[in-house]
Amino acid sequence: HQTRTYCTNGALRVRTLLLQALSCTITALYASLSSATMRSHHATLLVIAAAAALTPLPPGINAYEVAAGTRNRPAEALAPVALRAIAAAREANVKLGEIEFPALLGEKTAFDDVDNVQILNWNRDWCMASMQPLAGELDGELWLAFPDRKELELAREEWPGAAYAKATLTTLEDAAEVLSGSSDQAWGAAFARAAEGLLGTSNLGAKPETTTAPAPQVVVAVQPGDGGPLEDWLNLERCQPSDGLLVSVNGAFDKLRGGFYPRPLFPKLAE
């Protein structure tokens, strides 16, 4: 669809799976600190599954072959680890969390060419399947926020069961509007929506009914920013529940932390 960005150059979209595998970890990150004095101190780092450093990869998984990865089903193995981490973060009153691991782990090698659509589909499917038990617990108080309305539409089409419909499915932009009262819209999406309004088409997906959804206890952001517009990261910041946990899944924050976007050229991200 129109809002997807195809890319065969790994430098633009896909982080090398070898580097990802070496840094594979799932962490619940940075407790929210309300006191201005406390903000000057380091927030507590809660490492998922009580790991002292990086979460080890499943046995037999490496970046050079996929046979063992297919047998060990590493993506499914990561799901209960993520759910335990979210439960521990909520119990510890952690407000911000980050889940990072190599998309397509066990399916692609470091030498394979991967495009943006494969990554989007994989992250969408992993989140829908892995967060289903949490949706059964929280119902509509679990929000799954997708990069855009077309991705949301595809999630509903690919996962039509009632068990997956228990969660509130929305987008980063629409969740930000409801939770903080404002959002940033990518100029490309704004132009496309204006064109659709003139032509009477709806290829970009319908606006979700987020305003009537229950207040979230957990918001899971599906692949925010990575491979999409920078506005995804800006909207992600506005998706923090008033009294809950915001979790990003494969949001590629290493690009923000590593200086990939120069501060003078991207002042909003620098904020």
GROMACS .gro file of C-alpha atoms in nm:
model
  271
    1HIS     CA    1   0.000   0.000   0.000
    2GLN     CA    2   0.095   0.361  -0.038
    3THR     CA    3   0.233   0.424   0.309
    4ARG     CA    4   0.478   0.134   0.305
    5THR     CA    5   0.836   0.206   0.209
    6TYR     CA    6   1.009  -0.064   0.008
    7CYS     CA    7   1.379  -0.095   0.061
    8THR     CA    8   1.637  -0.344  -0.055
    9ASN     CA    9   1.928  -0.153   0.094
   10GLY     CA   10   1.985  -0.281   0.446
   11ALA     CA   11   2.158   0.043   0.545
   12LEU     CA   12   1.831   0.228   0.500
   13ARG     CA   13   1.585  -0.010   0.661
   14VAL     CA   14   1.721  -0.333   0.794
   15ARG     CA   15   1.975  -0.349   1.069
   16THR     CA   16   2.217  -0.630   0.998
   17LEU     CA   17   2.081  -0.942   1.159
   18LEU     CA   18   2.427  -1.037   1.281
   19LEU     CA   19   2.457  -0.714   1.476
   20GLN     CA   20   2.104  -0.757   1.601
   21ALA     CA   21   2.171  -1.110   1.714
   22LEU     CA   22   2.474  -0.997   1.910
   23SER     CA   23   2.262  -0.735   2.082
   24CYS     CA   24   1.941  -0.933   2.120
   25THR     CA   25   1.777  -0.829   2.441
   26ILE     CA   26   1.438  -0.753   2.579
   27THR     CA   27   1.438  -0.489   2.846
   28ALA     CA   28   1.182  -0.299   3.043
   29LEU     CA   29   1.347   0.037   3.053
   30TYR     CA   30   1.355   0.347   3.269
   31ALA     CA   31   1.104   0.389   3.547
   32SER     CA   32   0.907   0.710   3.523
   33LEU     CA   33   1.028   0.966   3.776
   34SER     CA   34   0.783   1.241   3.868
   35SER     CA   35   1.007   1.445   4.094
   36ALA     CA   36   1.221   1.705   3.918
   37THR     CA   37   1.499   1.627   4.159
   38MET     CA   38   1.487   1.257   4.083
   39ARG     CA   39   1.510   1.315   3.709
   40SER     CA   40   1.875   1.400   3.743
   41HIS     CA   41   1.948   1.049   3.865
   42HIS     CA   42   1.965   0.738   3.654
   43ALA     CA   43   1.635   0.554   3.628
   44THR     CA   44   1.624   0.198   3.735
   45LEU     CA   45   1.699  -0.046   3.456
   46LEU     CA   46   1.487  -0.356   3.482
   47VAL     CA   47   1.641  -0.628   3.270
   48ILE     CA   48   1.395  -0.875   3.136
   49ALA     CA   49   1.390  -1.226   3.279
   50ALA     CA   50   1.632  -1.116   3.554
   51ALA     CA   51   1.922  -1.132   3.309
   52ALA     CA   52   2.240  -0.962   3.422
   53ALA     CA   53   2.320  -0.835   3.073
   54LEU     CA   54   2.189  -0.950   2.737
   55THR     CA   55   1.917  -1.210   2.705
   56PRO     CA   56   2.087  -1.512   2.547
   57LEU     CA   57   1.964  -1.634   2.212
   58PRO     CA   58   1.784  -1.970   2.195
   59PRO     CA   59   2.019  -2.267   2.141
   60GLY     CA   60   2.135  -2.317   1.786
   61ILE     CA   61   2.033  -1.974   1.662
   62ASN     CA   62   2.289  -1.775   1.472
   63ALA     CA   63   2.302  -1.524   1.192
   64TYR     CA   64   2.439  -1.762   0.930
   65GLU     CA   65   2.182  -2.039   0.895
   66VAL     CA   66   1.809  -2.078   0.950
   67ALA     CA   67   1.751  -2.451   0.986
   68ALA     CA   68   1.805  -2.454   1.363
   69GLY     CA   69   1.603  -2.138   1.395
   70THR     CA   70   1.309  -2.299   1.221
   71ARG     CA   71   1.326  -2.601   1.449
   72ASN     CA   72   1.357  -2.401   1.771
   73ARG     CA   73   1.087  -2.142   1.678
   74PRO     CA   74   1.268  -1.854   1.853
   75ALA     CA   75   0.994  -1.598   1.788
   76GLU     CA   76   0.746  -1.809   1.982
   77ALA     CA   77   1.001  -1.865   2.256
   78LEU     CA   78   1.038  -1.490   2.304
   79ALA     CA   79   0.666  -1.433   2.360
   80PRO     CA   80   0.641  -1.567   2.718
   81VAL     CA   81   0.962  -1.384   2.807
   82ALA     CA   82   0.806  -1.058   2.690
   83LEU     CA   83   0.483  -1.125   2.880
   84ARG     CA   84   0.671  -1.201   3.201
   85ALA     CA   85   0.869  -0.883   3.156
   86ILE     CA   86   0.557  -0.674   3.108
   87ALA     CA   87   0.401  -0.829   3.417
   88ALA     CA   88   0.715  -0.757   3.621
   89ALA     CA   89   0.730  -0.400   3.490
   90ARG     CA   90   0.369  -0.334   3.585
   91GLU     CA   91   0.421  -0.477   3.932
   92ALA     CA   92   0.728  -0.254   3.978
   93ASN     CA   93   0.533   0.049   3.851
   94VAL     CA   94   0.767   0.093   3.556
   95LYS     CA   95   0.617   0.339   3.306
   96LEU     CA   96   0.832   0.291   2.996
   97GLY     CA   97   0.948  -0.034   2.840
   98GLU     CA   98   1.140  -0.145   2.536
   99ILE     CA   99   1.134  -0.483   2.363
  100GLU     CA  100   1.411  -0.529   2.109
  101PHE     CA  101   1.513  -0.842   1.923
  102PRO     CA  102   1.596  -0.928   1.561
  103ALA     CA  103   1.285  -0.945   1.349
  104LEU     CA  104   1.283  -1.255   1.127
  105LEU     CA  105   1.515  -1.427   1.374
  106GLY     CA  106   1.551  -1.788   1.265
  107GLU     CA  107   1.403  -1.712   0.924
  108LYS     CA  108   1.665  -1.489   0.762
  109THR     CA  109   2.042  -1.479   0.784
  110ALA     CA  110   2.285  -1.190   0.795
  111PHE     CA  111   2.344  -1.241   0.423
  112ASP     CA  112   1.979  -1.224   0.317
  113ASP     CA  113   1.820  -0.919   0.164
  114VAL     CA  114   1.514  -0.812   0.363
  115ASP     CA  115   1.264  -0.543   0.270
  116ASN     CA  116   1.054  -0.318   0.487
  117VAL     CA  117   0.730  -0.502   0.417
  118GLN     CA  118   0.871  -0.829   0.551
  119ILE     CA  119   0.978  -0.653   0.872
  120LEU     CA  120   0.642  -0.477   0.911
  121ASN     CA  121   0.449  -0.800   0.857
  122TRP     CA  122   0.668  -0.994   1.097
  123ASN     CA  123   0.648  -0.739   1.378
  124ARG     CA  124   0.272  -0.705   1.328
  125ASP     CA  125   0.217  -1.080   1.344
  126TRP     CA  126   0.446  -1.127   1.642
  127CYS     CA  127   0.269  -0.857   1.842
  128MET     CA  128  -0.080  -0.981   1.756
  129ALA     CA  129   0.004  -1.340   1.848
  130SER     CA  130   0.229  -1.274   2.147
  131MET     CA  131   0.009  -1.013   2.316
  132GLN     CA  132  -0.310  -1.220   2.284
  133PRO     CA  133  -0.283  -1.362   2.640
  134LEU     CA  134  -0.245  -1.008   2.773
  135ALA     CA  135  -0.546  -0.902   2.570
  136GLY     CA  136  -0.741  -1.182   2.733
  137GLU     CA  137  -0.647  -1.038   3.072
  138LEU     CA  138  -0.693  -0.667   3.002
  139ASP     CA  139  -0.942  -0.670   2.713
  140GLY     CA  140  -0.970  -0.319   2.569
  141GLU     CA  141  -0.732  -0.180   2.831
  142LEU     CA  142  -0.449  -0.321   2.621
  143TRP     CA  143  -0.384  -0.091   2.326
  144LEU     CA  144  -0.184  -0.211   2.026
  145ALA     CA  145  -0.069   0.098   1.837
  146PHE     CA  146   0.041   0.036   1.479
  147PRO     CA  147   0.250   0.270   1.261
  148ASP     CA  148  -0.046   0.381   1.046
  149ARG     CA  149  -0.407   0.302   0.967
  150LYS     CA  150  -0.325   0.071   0.679
  151GLU     CA  151  -0.108  -0.143   0.905
  152LEU     CA  152  -0.397  -0.151   1.151
  153GLU     CA  153  -0.632  -0.261   0.874
  154LEU     CA  154  -0.392  -0.538   0.772
  155ALA     CA  155  -0.364  -0.657   1.132
  156ARG     CA  156  -0.741  -0.696   1.152
  157GLU     CA  157  -0.752  -0.878   0.820
  158GLU     CA  158  -0.471  -1.119   0.909
  159TRP     CA  159  -0.591  -1.184   1.266
  160PRO     CA  160  -0.972  -1.189   1.249
  161GLY     CA  161  -1.045  -1.407   1.555
  162ALA     CA  162  -1.245  -1.277   1.849
  163ALA     CA  163  -0.955  -1.346   2.086
  164TYR     CA  164  -0.740  -1.096   1.896
  165ALA     CA  165  -1.018  -0.838   1.879
  166LYS     CA  166  -1.030  -0.804   2.258
  167ALA     CA  167  -0.746  -0.552   2.258
  168THR     CA  168  -0.796  -0.196   2.138
  169LEU     CA  169  -0.629  -0.175   1.797
  170THR     CA  170  -0.526   0.175   1.700
  171THR     CA  171  -0.238   0.376   1.553
  172LEU     CA  172   0.038   0.583   1.707
  173GLU     CA  173  -0.116   0.901   1.570
  174ASP     CA  174  -0.468   0.826   1.691
  175ALA     CA  175  -0.349   0.703   2.031
  176ALA     CA  176  -0.144   1.019   2.075
  177GLU     CA  177  -0.448   1.233   1.995
  178VAL     CA  178  -0.658   1.058   2.260
  179LEU     CA  179  -0.395   1.027   2.532
  180SER     CA  180  -0.223   1.364   2.500
  181GLY     CA  181  -0.455   1.577   2.288
  182SER     CA  182  -0.210   1.628   2.003
  183SER     CA  183  -0.012   1.437   1.743
  184ASP     CA  184   0.233   1.489   1.459
  185GLN     CA  185   0.136   1.380   1.110
  186ALA     CA  186   0.388   1.295   0.841
  187TRP     CA  187   0.359   1.528   0.544
  188GLY     CA  188   0.323   1.230   0.309
  189ALA     CA  189   0.028   1.091   0.503
  190ALA     CA  190  -0.131   1.435   0.528
  191PHE     CA  191  -0.101   1.484   0.151
  192ALA     CA  192  -0.238   1.137   0.077
  193ARG     CA  193  -0.536   1.187   0.308
  194ALA     CA  194  -0.612   1.522   0.149
  195ALA     CA  195  -0.601   1.358  -0.194
  196GLU     CA  196  -0.829   1.078  -0.078
  197GLY     CA  197  -1.072   1.335   0.056
  198LEU     CA  198  -1.090   1.498  -0.285
  199LEU     CA  199  -1.119   1.169  -0.473
  200GLY     CA  200  -1.351   0.998  -0.228
  201THR     CA  201  -1.128   0.693  -0.185
  202SER     CA  202  -1.014   0.519   0.135
  203ASN     CA  203  -0.702   0.319   0.053
  204LEU     CA  204  -0.514   0.443   0.357
  205GLY     CA  205  -0.746   0.283   0.610
  206ALA     CA  206  -1.028   0.418   0.824
  207LYS     CA  207  -0.981   0.617   1.143
  208PRO     CA  208  -1.009   0.380   1.442
  209GLU     CA  209  -1.262   0.436   1.720
  210THR     CA  210  -0.997   0.510   1.980
  211THR     CA  211  -1.187   0.790   2.155
  212THR     CA  212  -1.447   0.547   2.291
  213ALA     CA  213  -1.194   0.283   2.399
  214PRO     CA  214  -1.128   0.211   2.769
  215ALA     CA  215  -0.833   0.394   2.921
  216PRO     CA  216  -0.525   0.177   2.864
  217GLN     CA  217  -0.325   0.000   3.132
  218VAL     CA  218  -0.068  -0.105   2.871
  219VAL     CA  219   0.009   0.050   2.533
  220VAL     CA  220   0.221  -0.163   2.299
  221ALA     CA  221   0.368   0.035   2.010
  222VAL     CA  222   0.438  -0.191   1.711
  223GLN     CA  223   0.761  -0.097   1.530
  224PRO     CA  224   0.742   0.279   1.591
  225GLY     CA  225   0.971   0.493   1.377
  226ASP     CA  226   1.185   0.219   1.227
  227GLY     CA  227   1.130   0.231   0.852
  228GLY     CA  228   0.852   0.486   0.890
  229PRO     CA  229   0.828   0.862   0.928
  230LEU     CA  230   1.009   1.037   1.213
  231GLU     CA  231   0.670   1.149   1.339
  232ASP     CA  232   0.614   0.796   1.468
  233TRP     CA  233   0.879   0.850   1.735
  234LEU     CA  234   0.731   1.189   1.823
  235ASN     CA  235   0.384   1.040   1.856
  236LEU     CA  236   0.517   0.751   2.060
  237GLU     CA  237   0.620   0.994   2.331
  238ARG     CA  238   0.259   1.111   2.353
  239CYS     CA  239   0.119   0.758   2.393
  240GLN     CA  240   0.213   0.727   2.759
  241PRO     CA  241  -0.093   0.617   2.961
  242SER     CA  242  -0.171   0.837   3.260
  243ASP     CA  243  -0.139   0.542   3.495
  244GLY     CA  244   0.005   0.256   3.292
  245LEU     CA  245   0.291   0.113   3.092
  246LEU     CA  246   0.408   0.215   2.744
  247VAL     CA  247   0.608  -0.054   2.564
  248SER     CA  248   0.785  -0.016   2.231
  249VAL     CA  249   0.846  -0.327   2.019
  250ASN     CA  250   1.142  -0.311   1.780
  251GLY     CA  251   1.147   0.067   1.760
  252ALA     CA  252   1.514   0.093   1.655
  253PHE     CA  253   1.608   0.336   1.929
  254ASP     CA  254   1.973   0.265   1.859
  255LYS     CA  255   1.937   0.510   1.570
  256LEU     CA  256   1.827   0.783   1.809
  257ARG     CA  257   2.083   0.701   2.074
  258GLY     CA  258   2.369   0.654   1.829
  259GLY     CA  259   2.345   0.991   1.656
  260PHE     CA  260   2.200   0.860   1.330
  261TYR     CA  261   1.988   1.177   1.310
  262PRO     CA  262   2.201   1.493   1.356
  263ARG     CA  263   2.059   1.728   1.615
  264PRO     CA  264   2.074   2.043   1.393
  265LEU     CA  265   1.875   1.872   1.116
  266PHE     CA  266   1.624   1.696   1.341
  267PRO     CA  267   1.564   1.929   1.636
  268LYS     CA  268   1.233   1.767   1.736
  269LEU     CA  269   1.399   1.429   1.778
  270ALA     CA  270   1.674   1.592   1.979
  271GLU     CA  271   1.414   1.713   2.229
   0.00000   0.00000   0.00000
